[in-house]
Short mmCIF file of C-alpha atoms and ligand atoms in Angstrom, two decimals:
data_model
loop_
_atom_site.label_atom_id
_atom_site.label_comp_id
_atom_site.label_asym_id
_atom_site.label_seq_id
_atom_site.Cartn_x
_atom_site.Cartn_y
_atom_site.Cartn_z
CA UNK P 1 -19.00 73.75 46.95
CA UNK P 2 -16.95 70.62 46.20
CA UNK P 3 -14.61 71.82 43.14
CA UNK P 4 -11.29 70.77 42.74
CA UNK P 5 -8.82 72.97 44.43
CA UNK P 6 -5.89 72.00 42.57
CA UNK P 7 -3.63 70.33 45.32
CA UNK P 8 -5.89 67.09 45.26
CA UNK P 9 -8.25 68.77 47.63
CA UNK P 10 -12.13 69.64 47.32
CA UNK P 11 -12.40 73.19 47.90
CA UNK P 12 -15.66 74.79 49.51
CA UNK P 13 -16.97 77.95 49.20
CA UNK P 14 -18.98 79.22 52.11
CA UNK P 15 -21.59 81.73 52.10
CA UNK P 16 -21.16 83.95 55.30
CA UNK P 17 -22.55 82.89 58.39
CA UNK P 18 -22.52 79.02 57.18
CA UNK P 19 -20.02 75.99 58.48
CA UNK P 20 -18.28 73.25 56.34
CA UNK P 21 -18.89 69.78 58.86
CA UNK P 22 -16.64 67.19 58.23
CA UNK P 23 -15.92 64.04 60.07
CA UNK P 24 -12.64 62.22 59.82
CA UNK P 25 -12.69 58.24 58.84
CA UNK P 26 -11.35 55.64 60.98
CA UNK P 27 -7.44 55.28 60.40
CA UNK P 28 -7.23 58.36 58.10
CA UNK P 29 -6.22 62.04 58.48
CA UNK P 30 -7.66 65.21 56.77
CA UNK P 31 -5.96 68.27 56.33
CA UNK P 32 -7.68 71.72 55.90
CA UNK P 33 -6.73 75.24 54.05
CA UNK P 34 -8.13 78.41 54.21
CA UNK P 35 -7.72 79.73 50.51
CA UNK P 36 -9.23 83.18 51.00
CA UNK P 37 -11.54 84.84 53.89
CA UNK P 38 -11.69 84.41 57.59
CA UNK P 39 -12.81 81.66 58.99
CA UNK P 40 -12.77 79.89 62.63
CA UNK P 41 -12.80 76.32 64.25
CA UNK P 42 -14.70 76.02 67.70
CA UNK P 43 -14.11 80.15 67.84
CA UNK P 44 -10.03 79.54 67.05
CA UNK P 45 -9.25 82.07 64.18
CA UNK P 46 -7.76 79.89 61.07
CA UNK P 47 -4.55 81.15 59.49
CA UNK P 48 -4.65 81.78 55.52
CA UNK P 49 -2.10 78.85 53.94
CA UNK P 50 -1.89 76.69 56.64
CA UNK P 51 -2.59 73.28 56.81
CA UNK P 52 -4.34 71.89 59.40
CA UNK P 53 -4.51 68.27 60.42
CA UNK P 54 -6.95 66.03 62.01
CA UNK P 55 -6.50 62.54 63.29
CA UNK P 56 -8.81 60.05 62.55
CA UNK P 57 -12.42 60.21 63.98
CA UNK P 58 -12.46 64.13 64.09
CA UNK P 59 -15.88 65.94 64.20
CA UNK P 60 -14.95 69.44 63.41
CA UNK P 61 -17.48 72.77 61.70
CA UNK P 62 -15.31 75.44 59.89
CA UNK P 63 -17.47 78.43 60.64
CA UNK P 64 -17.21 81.48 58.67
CA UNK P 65 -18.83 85.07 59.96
CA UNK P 66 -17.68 86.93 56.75
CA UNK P 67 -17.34 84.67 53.76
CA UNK P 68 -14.41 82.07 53.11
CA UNK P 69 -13.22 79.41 51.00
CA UNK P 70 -11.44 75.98 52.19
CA UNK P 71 -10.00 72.98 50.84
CA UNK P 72 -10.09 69.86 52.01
CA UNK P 73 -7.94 66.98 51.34
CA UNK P 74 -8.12 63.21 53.07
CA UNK P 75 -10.62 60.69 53.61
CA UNK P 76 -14.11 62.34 55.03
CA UNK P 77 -16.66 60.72 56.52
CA UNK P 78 -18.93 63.37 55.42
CA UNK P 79 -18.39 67.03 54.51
CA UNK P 80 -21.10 68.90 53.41
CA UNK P 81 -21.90 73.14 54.31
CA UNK P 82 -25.00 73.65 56.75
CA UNK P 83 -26.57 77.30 56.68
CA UNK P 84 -28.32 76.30 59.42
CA UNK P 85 -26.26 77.16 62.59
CA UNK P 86 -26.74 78.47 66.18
CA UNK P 87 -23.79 80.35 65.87
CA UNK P 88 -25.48 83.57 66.22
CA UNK P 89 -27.16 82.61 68.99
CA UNK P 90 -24.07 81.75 70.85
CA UNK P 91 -22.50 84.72 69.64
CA UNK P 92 -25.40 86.74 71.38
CA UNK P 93 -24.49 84.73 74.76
CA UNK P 94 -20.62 85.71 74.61
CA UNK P 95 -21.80 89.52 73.68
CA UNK P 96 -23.96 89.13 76.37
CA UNK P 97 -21.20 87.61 78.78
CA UNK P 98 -18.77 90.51 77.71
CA UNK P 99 -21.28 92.98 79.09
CA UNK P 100 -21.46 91.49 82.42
CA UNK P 101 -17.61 91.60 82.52
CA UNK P 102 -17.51 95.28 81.42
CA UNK P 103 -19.62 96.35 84.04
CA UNK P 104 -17.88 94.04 86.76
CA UNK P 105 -14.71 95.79 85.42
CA UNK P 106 -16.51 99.42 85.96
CA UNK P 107 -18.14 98.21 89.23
CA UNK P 108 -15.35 96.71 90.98
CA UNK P 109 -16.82 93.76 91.01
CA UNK P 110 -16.93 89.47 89.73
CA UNK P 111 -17.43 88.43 86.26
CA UNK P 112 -19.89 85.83 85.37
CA UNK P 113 -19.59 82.67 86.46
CA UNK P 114 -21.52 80.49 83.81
CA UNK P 115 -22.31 76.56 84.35
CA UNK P 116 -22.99 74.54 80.95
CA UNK P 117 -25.56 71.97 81.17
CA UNK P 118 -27.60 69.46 79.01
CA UNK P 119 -27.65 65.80 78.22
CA UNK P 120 -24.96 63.82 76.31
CA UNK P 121 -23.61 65.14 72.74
CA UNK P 122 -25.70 68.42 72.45
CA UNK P 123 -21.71 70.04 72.15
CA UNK P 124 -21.72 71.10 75.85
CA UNK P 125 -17.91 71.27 75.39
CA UNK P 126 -17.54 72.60 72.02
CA UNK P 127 -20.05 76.13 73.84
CA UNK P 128 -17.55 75.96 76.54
CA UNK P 129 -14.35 75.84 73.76
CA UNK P 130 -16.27 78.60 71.94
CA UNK P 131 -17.22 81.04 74.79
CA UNK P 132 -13.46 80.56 76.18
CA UNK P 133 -12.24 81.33 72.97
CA UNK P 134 -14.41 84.40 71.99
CA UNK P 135 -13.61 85.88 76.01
CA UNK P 136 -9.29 85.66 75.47
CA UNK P 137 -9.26 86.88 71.82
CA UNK P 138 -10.91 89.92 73.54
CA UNK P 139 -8.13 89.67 76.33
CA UNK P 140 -10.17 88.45 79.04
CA UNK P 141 -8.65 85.96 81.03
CA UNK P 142 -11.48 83.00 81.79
CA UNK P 143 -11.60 80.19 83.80
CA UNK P 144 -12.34 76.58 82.32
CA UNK P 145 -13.96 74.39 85.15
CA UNK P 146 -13.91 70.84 83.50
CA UNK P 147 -16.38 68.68 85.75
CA UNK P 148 -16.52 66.49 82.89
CA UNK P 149 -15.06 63.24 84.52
CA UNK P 150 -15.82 60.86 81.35
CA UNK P 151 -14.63 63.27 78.73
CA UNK P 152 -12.46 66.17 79.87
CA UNK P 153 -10.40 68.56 77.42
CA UNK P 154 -8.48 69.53 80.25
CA UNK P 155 -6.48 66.27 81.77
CA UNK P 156 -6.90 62.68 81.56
CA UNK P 157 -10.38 61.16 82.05
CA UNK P 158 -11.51 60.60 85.92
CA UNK P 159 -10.13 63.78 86.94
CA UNK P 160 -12.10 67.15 87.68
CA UNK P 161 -10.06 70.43 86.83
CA UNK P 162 -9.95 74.49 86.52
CA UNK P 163 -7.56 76.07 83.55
CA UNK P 164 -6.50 79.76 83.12
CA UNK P 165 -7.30 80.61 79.49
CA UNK P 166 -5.02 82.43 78.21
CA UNK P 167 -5.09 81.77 74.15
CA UNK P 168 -7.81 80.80 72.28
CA UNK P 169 -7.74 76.86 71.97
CA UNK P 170 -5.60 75.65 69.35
CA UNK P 171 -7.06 74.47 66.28
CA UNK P 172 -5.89 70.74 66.16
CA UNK P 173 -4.74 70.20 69.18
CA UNK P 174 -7.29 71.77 71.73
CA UNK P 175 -6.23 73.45 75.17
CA UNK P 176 -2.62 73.75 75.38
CA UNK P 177 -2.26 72.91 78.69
CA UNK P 178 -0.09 74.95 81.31
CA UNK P 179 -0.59 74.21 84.51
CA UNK P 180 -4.42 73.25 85.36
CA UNK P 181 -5.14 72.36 88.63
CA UNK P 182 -6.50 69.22 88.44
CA UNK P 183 -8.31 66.45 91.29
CA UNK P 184 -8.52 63.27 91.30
CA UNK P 185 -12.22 61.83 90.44
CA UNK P 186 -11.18 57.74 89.42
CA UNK P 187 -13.92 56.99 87.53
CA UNK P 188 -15.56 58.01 84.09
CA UNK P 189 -19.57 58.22 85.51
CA UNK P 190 -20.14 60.95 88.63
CA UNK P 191 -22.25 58.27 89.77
CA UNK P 192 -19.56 55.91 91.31
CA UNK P 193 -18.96 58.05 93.83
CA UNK P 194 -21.16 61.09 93.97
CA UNK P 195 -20.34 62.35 97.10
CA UNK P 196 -16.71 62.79 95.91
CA UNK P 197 -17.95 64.32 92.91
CA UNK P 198 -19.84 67.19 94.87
CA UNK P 199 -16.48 67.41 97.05
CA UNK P 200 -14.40 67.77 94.37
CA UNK P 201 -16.80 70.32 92.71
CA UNK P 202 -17.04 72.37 96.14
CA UNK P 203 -12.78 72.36 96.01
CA UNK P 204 -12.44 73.51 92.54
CA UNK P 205 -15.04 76.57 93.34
CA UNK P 206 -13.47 77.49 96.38
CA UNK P 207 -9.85 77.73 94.69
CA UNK P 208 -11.28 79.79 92.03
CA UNK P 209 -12.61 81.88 94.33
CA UNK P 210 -9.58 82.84 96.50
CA UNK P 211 -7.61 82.76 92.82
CA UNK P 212 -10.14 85.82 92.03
CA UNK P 213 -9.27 87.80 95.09
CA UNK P 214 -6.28 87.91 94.63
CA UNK P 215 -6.17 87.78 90.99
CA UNK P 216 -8.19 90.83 89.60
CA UNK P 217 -8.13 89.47 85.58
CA UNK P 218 -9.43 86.26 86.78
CA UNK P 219 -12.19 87.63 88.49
CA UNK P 220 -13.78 89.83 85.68
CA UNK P 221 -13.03 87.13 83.18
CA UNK P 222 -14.95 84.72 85.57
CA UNK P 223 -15.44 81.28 84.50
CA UNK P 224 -17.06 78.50 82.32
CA UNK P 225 -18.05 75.18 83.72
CA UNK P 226 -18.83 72.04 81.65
CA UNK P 227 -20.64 69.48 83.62
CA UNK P 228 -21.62 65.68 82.69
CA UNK P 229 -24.34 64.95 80.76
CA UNK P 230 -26.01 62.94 83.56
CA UNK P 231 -29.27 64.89 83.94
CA UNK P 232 -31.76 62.86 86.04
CA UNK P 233 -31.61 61.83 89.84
CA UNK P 234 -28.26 62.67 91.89
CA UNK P 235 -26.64 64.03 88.33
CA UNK P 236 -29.37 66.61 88.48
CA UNK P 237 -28.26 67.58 92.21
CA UNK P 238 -24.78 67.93 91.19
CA UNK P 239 -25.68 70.24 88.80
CA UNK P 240 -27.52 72.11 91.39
CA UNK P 241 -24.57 71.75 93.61
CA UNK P 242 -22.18 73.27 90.99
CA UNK P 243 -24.30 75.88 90.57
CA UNK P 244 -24.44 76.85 94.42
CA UNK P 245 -21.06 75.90 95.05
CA UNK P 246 -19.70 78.37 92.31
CA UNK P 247 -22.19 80.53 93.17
CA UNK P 248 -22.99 81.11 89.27
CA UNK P 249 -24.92 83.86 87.67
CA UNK P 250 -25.72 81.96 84.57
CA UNK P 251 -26.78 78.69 83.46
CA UNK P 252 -27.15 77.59 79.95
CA UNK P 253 -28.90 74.91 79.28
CA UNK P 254 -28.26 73.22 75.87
CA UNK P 255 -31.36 71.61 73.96
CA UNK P 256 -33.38 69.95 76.96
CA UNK P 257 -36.59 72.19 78.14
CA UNK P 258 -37.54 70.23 81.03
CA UNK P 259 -34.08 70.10 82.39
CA UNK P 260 -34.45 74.39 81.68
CA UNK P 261 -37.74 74.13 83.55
CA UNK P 262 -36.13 72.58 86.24
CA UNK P 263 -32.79 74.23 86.71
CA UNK P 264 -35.03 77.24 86.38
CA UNK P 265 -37.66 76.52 89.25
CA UNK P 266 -35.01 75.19 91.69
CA UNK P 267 -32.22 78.12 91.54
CA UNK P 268 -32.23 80.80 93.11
CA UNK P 269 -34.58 83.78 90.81
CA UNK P 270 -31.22 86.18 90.39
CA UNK P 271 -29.81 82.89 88.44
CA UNK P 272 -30.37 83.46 84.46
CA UNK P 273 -31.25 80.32 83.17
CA UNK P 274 -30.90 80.36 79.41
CA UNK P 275 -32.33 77.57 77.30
CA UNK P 276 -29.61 77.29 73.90
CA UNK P 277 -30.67 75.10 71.07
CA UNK P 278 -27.95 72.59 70.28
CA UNK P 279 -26.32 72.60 66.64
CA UNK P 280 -27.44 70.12 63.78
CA UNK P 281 -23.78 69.43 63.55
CA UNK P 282 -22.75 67.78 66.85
CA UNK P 283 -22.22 64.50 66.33
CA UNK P 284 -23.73 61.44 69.11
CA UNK P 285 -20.89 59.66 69.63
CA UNK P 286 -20.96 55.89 70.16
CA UNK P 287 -19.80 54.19 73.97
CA UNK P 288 -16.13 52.59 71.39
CA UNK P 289 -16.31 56.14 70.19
CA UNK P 290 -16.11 57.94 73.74
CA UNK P 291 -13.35 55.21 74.66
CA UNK P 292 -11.14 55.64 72.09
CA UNK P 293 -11.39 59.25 72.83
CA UNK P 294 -10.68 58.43 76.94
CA UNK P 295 -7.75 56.48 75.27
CA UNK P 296 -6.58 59.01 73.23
CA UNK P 297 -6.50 61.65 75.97
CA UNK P 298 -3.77 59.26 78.62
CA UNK P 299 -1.89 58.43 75.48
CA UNK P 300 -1.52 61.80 74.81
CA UNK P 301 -0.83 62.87 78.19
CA UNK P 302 2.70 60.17 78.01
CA UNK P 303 3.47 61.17 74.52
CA UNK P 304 2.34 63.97 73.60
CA UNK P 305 -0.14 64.98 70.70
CA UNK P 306 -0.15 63.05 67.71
CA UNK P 307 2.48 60.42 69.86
CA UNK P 308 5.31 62.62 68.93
CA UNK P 309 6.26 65.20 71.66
CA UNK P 310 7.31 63.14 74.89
CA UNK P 311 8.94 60.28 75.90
CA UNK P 312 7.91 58.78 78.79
CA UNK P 313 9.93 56.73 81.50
CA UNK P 314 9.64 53.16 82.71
CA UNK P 315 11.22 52.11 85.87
CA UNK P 316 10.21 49.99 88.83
CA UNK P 317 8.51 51.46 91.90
CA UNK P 318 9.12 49.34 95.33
CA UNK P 319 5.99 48.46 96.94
CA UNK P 320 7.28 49.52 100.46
CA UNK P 321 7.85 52.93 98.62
CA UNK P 322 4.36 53.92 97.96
CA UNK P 323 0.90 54.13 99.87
CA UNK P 324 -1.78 53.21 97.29
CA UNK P 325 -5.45 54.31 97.75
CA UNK P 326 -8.76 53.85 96.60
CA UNK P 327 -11.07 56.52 97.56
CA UNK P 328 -14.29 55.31 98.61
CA UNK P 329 -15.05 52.23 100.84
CA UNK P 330 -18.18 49.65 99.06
CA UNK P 331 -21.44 51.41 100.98
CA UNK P 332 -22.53 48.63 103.45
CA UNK P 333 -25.96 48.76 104.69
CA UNK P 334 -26.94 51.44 107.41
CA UNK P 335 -27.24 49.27 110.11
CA UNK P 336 -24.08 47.56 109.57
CA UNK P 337 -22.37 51.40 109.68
CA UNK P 338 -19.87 52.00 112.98
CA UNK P 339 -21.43 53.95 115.57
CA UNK P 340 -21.13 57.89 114.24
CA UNK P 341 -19.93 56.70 110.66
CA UNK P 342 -22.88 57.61 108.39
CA UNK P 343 -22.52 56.48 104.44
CA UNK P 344 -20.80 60.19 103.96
CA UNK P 345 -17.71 59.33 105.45
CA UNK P 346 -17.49 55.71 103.44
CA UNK P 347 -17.56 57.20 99.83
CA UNK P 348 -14.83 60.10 101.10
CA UNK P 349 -12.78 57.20 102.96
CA UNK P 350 -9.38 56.36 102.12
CA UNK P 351 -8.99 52.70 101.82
CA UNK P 352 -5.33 51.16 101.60
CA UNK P 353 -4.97 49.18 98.65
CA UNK P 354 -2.69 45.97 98.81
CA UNK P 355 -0.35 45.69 95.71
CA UNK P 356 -1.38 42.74 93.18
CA UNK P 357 -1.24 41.44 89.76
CA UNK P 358 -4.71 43.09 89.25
CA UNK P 359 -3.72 46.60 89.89
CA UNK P 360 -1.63 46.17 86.34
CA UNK P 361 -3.01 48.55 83.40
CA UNK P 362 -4.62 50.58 86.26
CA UNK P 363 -3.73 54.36 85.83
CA UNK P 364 -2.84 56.15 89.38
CA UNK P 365 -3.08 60.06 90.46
CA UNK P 366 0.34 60.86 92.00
CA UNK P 367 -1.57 63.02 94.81
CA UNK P 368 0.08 66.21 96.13
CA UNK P 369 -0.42 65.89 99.44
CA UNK P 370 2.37 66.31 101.85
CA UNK P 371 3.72 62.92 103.39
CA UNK P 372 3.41 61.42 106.37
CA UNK P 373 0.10 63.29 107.48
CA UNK P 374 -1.28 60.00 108.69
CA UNK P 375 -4.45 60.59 110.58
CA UNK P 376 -6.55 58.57 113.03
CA UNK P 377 -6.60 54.95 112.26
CA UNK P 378 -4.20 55.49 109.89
CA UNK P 379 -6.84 57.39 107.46
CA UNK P 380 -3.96 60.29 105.82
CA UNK P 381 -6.09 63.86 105.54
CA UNK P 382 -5.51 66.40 103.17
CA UNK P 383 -6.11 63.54 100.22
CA UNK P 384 -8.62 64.00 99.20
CA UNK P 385 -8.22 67.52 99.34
CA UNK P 386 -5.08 67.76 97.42
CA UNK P 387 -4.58 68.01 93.40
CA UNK P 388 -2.50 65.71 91.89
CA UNK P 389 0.92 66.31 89.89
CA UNK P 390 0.72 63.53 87.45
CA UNK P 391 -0.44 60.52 86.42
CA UNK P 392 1.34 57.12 86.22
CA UNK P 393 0.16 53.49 84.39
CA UNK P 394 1.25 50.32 85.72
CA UNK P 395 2.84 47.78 82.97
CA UNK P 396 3.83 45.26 85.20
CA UNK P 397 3.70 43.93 88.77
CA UNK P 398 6.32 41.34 90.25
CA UNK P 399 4.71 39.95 93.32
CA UNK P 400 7.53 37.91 93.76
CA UNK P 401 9.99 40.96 93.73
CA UNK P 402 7.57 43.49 95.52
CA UNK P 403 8.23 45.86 92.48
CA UNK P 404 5.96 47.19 89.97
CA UNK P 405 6.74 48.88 86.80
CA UNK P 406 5.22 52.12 85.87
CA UNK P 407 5.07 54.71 82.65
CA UNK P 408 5.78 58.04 84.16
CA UNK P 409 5.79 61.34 82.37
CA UNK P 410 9.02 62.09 84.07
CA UNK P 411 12.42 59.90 84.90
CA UNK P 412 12.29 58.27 88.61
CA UNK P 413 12.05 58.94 91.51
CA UNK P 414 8.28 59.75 91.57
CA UNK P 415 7.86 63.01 93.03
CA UNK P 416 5.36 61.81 95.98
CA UNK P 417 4.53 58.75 97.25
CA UNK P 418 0.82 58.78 97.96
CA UNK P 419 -1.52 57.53 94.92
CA UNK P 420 -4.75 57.12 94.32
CA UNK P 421 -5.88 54.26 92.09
CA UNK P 422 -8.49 55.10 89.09
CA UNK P 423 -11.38 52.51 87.84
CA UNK P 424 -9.55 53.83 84.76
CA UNK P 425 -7.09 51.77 82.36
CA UNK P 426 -4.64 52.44 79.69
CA UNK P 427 -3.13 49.85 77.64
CA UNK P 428 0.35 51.13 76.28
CA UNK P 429 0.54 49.68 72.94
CA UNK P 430 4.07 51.55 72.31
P1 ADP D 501 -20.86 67.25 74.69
O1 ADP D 501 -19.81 68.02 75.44
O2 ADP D 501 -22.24 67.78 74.90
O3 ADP D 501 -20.79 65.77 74.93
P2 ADP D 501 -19.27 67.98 72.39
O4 ADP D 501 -19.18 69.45 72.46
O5 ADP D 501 -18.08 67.21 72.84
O6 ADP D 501 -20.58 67.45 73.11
O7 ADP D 501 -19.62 67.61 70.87
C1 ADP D 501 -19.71 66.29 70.39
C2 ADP D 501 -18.93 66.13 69.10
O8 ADP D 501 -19.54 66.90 68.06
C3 ADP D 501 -17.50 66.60 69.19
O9 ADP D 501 -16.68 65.65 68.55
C4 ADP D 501 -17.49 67.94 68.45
O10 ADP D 501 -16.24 68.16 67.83
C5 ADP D 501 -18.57 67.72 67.41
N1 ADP D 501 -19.24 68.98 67.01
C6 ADP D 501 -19.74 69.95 67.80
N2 ADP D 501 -20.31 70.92 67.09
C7 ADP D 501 -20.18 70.57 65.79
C8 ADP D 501 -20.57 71.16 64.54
N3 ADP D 501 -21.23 72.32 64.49
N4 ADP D 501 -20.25 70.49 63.40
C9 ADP D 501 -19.59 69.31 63.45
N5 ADP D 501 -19.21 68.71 64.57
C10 ADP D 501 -19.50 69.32 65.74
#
């Protein structure tokens, strides 16, 4: 490997069953050819004399079953070609998959519902990306469940969501996403408000499930979930409440044994729990790494990928004409609690947030629900409950004027009027 390719590139020739791993630099772009062979990125076929760019701080293996060659052009971190590769392994797990959806298929009866697990950067998402891809290029029809809340491929970060793949993921640009049905989480950590989290997770599974009666495709293609890396303590009992909740058939646990041992003592025996070594490749990713990524994600929800598709809309918003909520009261001690309130009903409260200069930068969930559903006390229902249709950022807040201005995806008016505020913020540097 590493000859000159003759467009200023460095051209690689890979041995089959080997991976080229390059990492973009800071501030630079890299752009990647297939010369001759197949090859495949996260289990997306690449096409022969295309070039394929990606943005600064990329992390991406060109994989090759049969024998390819690639050039590569840009500033690299580091390239070099690793024999050494779980791939087959993982292949093994989607063969295996596709026999559980054959004989659903034959027996009238659910696909597999698999739940991804394992600590931080063991490429939890990338199995997910690669298992999702490998299902639709054989014209199954999976389910992503992105429980993710820090780092979702799905929607913006501090949201929990379910996709219909229908297309293997696009090369440079991931998902392309039509339509995911997405919750509202607000934070990047599960642990700020766990028993939302579990909610949430519960919601998602039982949407999926009345998507799969009635949708027979959906069913036999079952789904994949990727979960948080939080392991230990209440992140361990979400996984174990994702795993009843979706009422999965397999787990796959990625590089952690005693997390395996676990999983595998406290499910259910008909469970498979599969222990997966991670690849040499994935890359740990530092906490300015994960929030430039976080970053990356809103900014490309408002503009589009590579800040060129959309434009988004600034206009004012009237205090009077929204209801802004946090989810999730501050837990006060026990004894402090309401008579019949127990610390359940604080984290899953509603709590009316009063318009002020701090809530600028803050990103907000445009919630679905259906207005004027005010409850007791003034609590609305069906919040929580209800997806959300977008996402606004405020720029601005005139307490003076009672107005705040917001980026929207879409001209005004907004199309509800409840939103939830997110722990999360965005910066619009445009
Ligand atoms: P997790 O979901 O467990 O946090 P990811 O799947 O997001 O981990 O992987 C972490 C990073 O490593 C991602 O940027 C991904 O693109 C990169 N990566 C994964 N597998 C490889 C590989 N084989 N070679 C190079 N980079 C990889």
């Amino acid at each position: 490997a590493g000859a000159g390719a003759g467009n200023g590139g460095t051209r690689y020739d890979l041995e089959k069953e080997t991976e080229l791993r390059f990492e973009v630099e800071a501030g630079e772009k890299v752009q990647l050819e297939l010369l001759t062979g197949l090859a495949e990125v996260f289990g997306s076929e690449l096409n022969r004399n295309k070039k394929y760019v990606f943005g600064p701080g990329s992390k991406v293996a060109v994989f090759t079953w049969q024998g390819c060659s690639v050039s590569l052009s840009g500033k690299t971190e580091v390239a070099y070609v690793s024999k050494d590769t779980p791939m087959l392994l993982y292949l093994n797990t989607h063969a295996a998959l596709e026999q559980m959806r054959r004989q659903a298929e034959r027996d009238n009866e659910r696909g597999p519902r698999v739940m991804v697990a394992g600590p931080t950067d063991v490429g939890k998402s990338t199995v997910c990306r690669l298992l999702l891809s490998y299902a639709v290029r054989l014209g199954r029809r999976p389910t992503l469940v992105e429980l993710d809340v820090g780092q979702s491929g799905v929607s913006v970060p501090g949201t929990m969501s379910a996709l219909c793949i229908e297309r293997p993921a696009d090369v440079e640009e991931g998902y392309s996403v039509q339509a995911p049905l997405v919750y509202h989480f607000g934070s990047t950590t599960p642990g700020t408000n766990i028993k939302l989290y579990n909610k949430l997770t519960s919601s998602l599974a039982e949407v999926f499930s009345q998507r799969c009666e009635v949708n027979r495709k959906a069913s036999v293609g079952g789904c994949i979930i990727n979960t948080c890396g939080w392991v230990k303590g209440s992140g361990y009992q979400a996984l174990v409440h994702c795993a009843s909740a979706f009422e999965v058939d397999v787990v796959l646990v990625l590089d952690q044994e005693r997390l395996y041992n676990e999983l595998k003592r406290d499910l259910p025996h008909f469970v498979r729990v599969v222990l997966l070594p991670k690849s040499g490749g994935v890359v740990e990713r530092s906490k300015d790494c994960r929030r430039e990524a976080r970053d990356e994600k809103i900014r490309e929800y408002f503009y589009g990928f590579r800040s060129s598709s959309f434009f988004p809309h600034a206009f004012d918003v009237r205090f009077s004409d929204v209801r802004i909520y946090k989810i999730g009261a501050p837990s006060i001690p026990d004894s402090c609690l309401p008579l019949g309130m127990s610390q359940d009903d604080t984290q899953l409260k509603l709590v009316p947030v009063t318009p002020g200069r701090d809530l600028t930068h803050h990103v907000l969930s445009v919630s679905c629900a259906e207005e004027g559903e005010e409850g007791v006390g003034g609590v609305r229902r069906g919040v929580l409950e209800s997806p959300v249709c977008g996402f606004i950022v405020v720029t601005n807040v005139d307490t003076q004027a009672q107005v705040m201005t917001v980026l929207s995806p879409a001209p005004r008016p907004l199309p509800r009027h409840t939103l939830l505020i997110m722990d999360i913020r965005f910066i619009d540097l445009k």
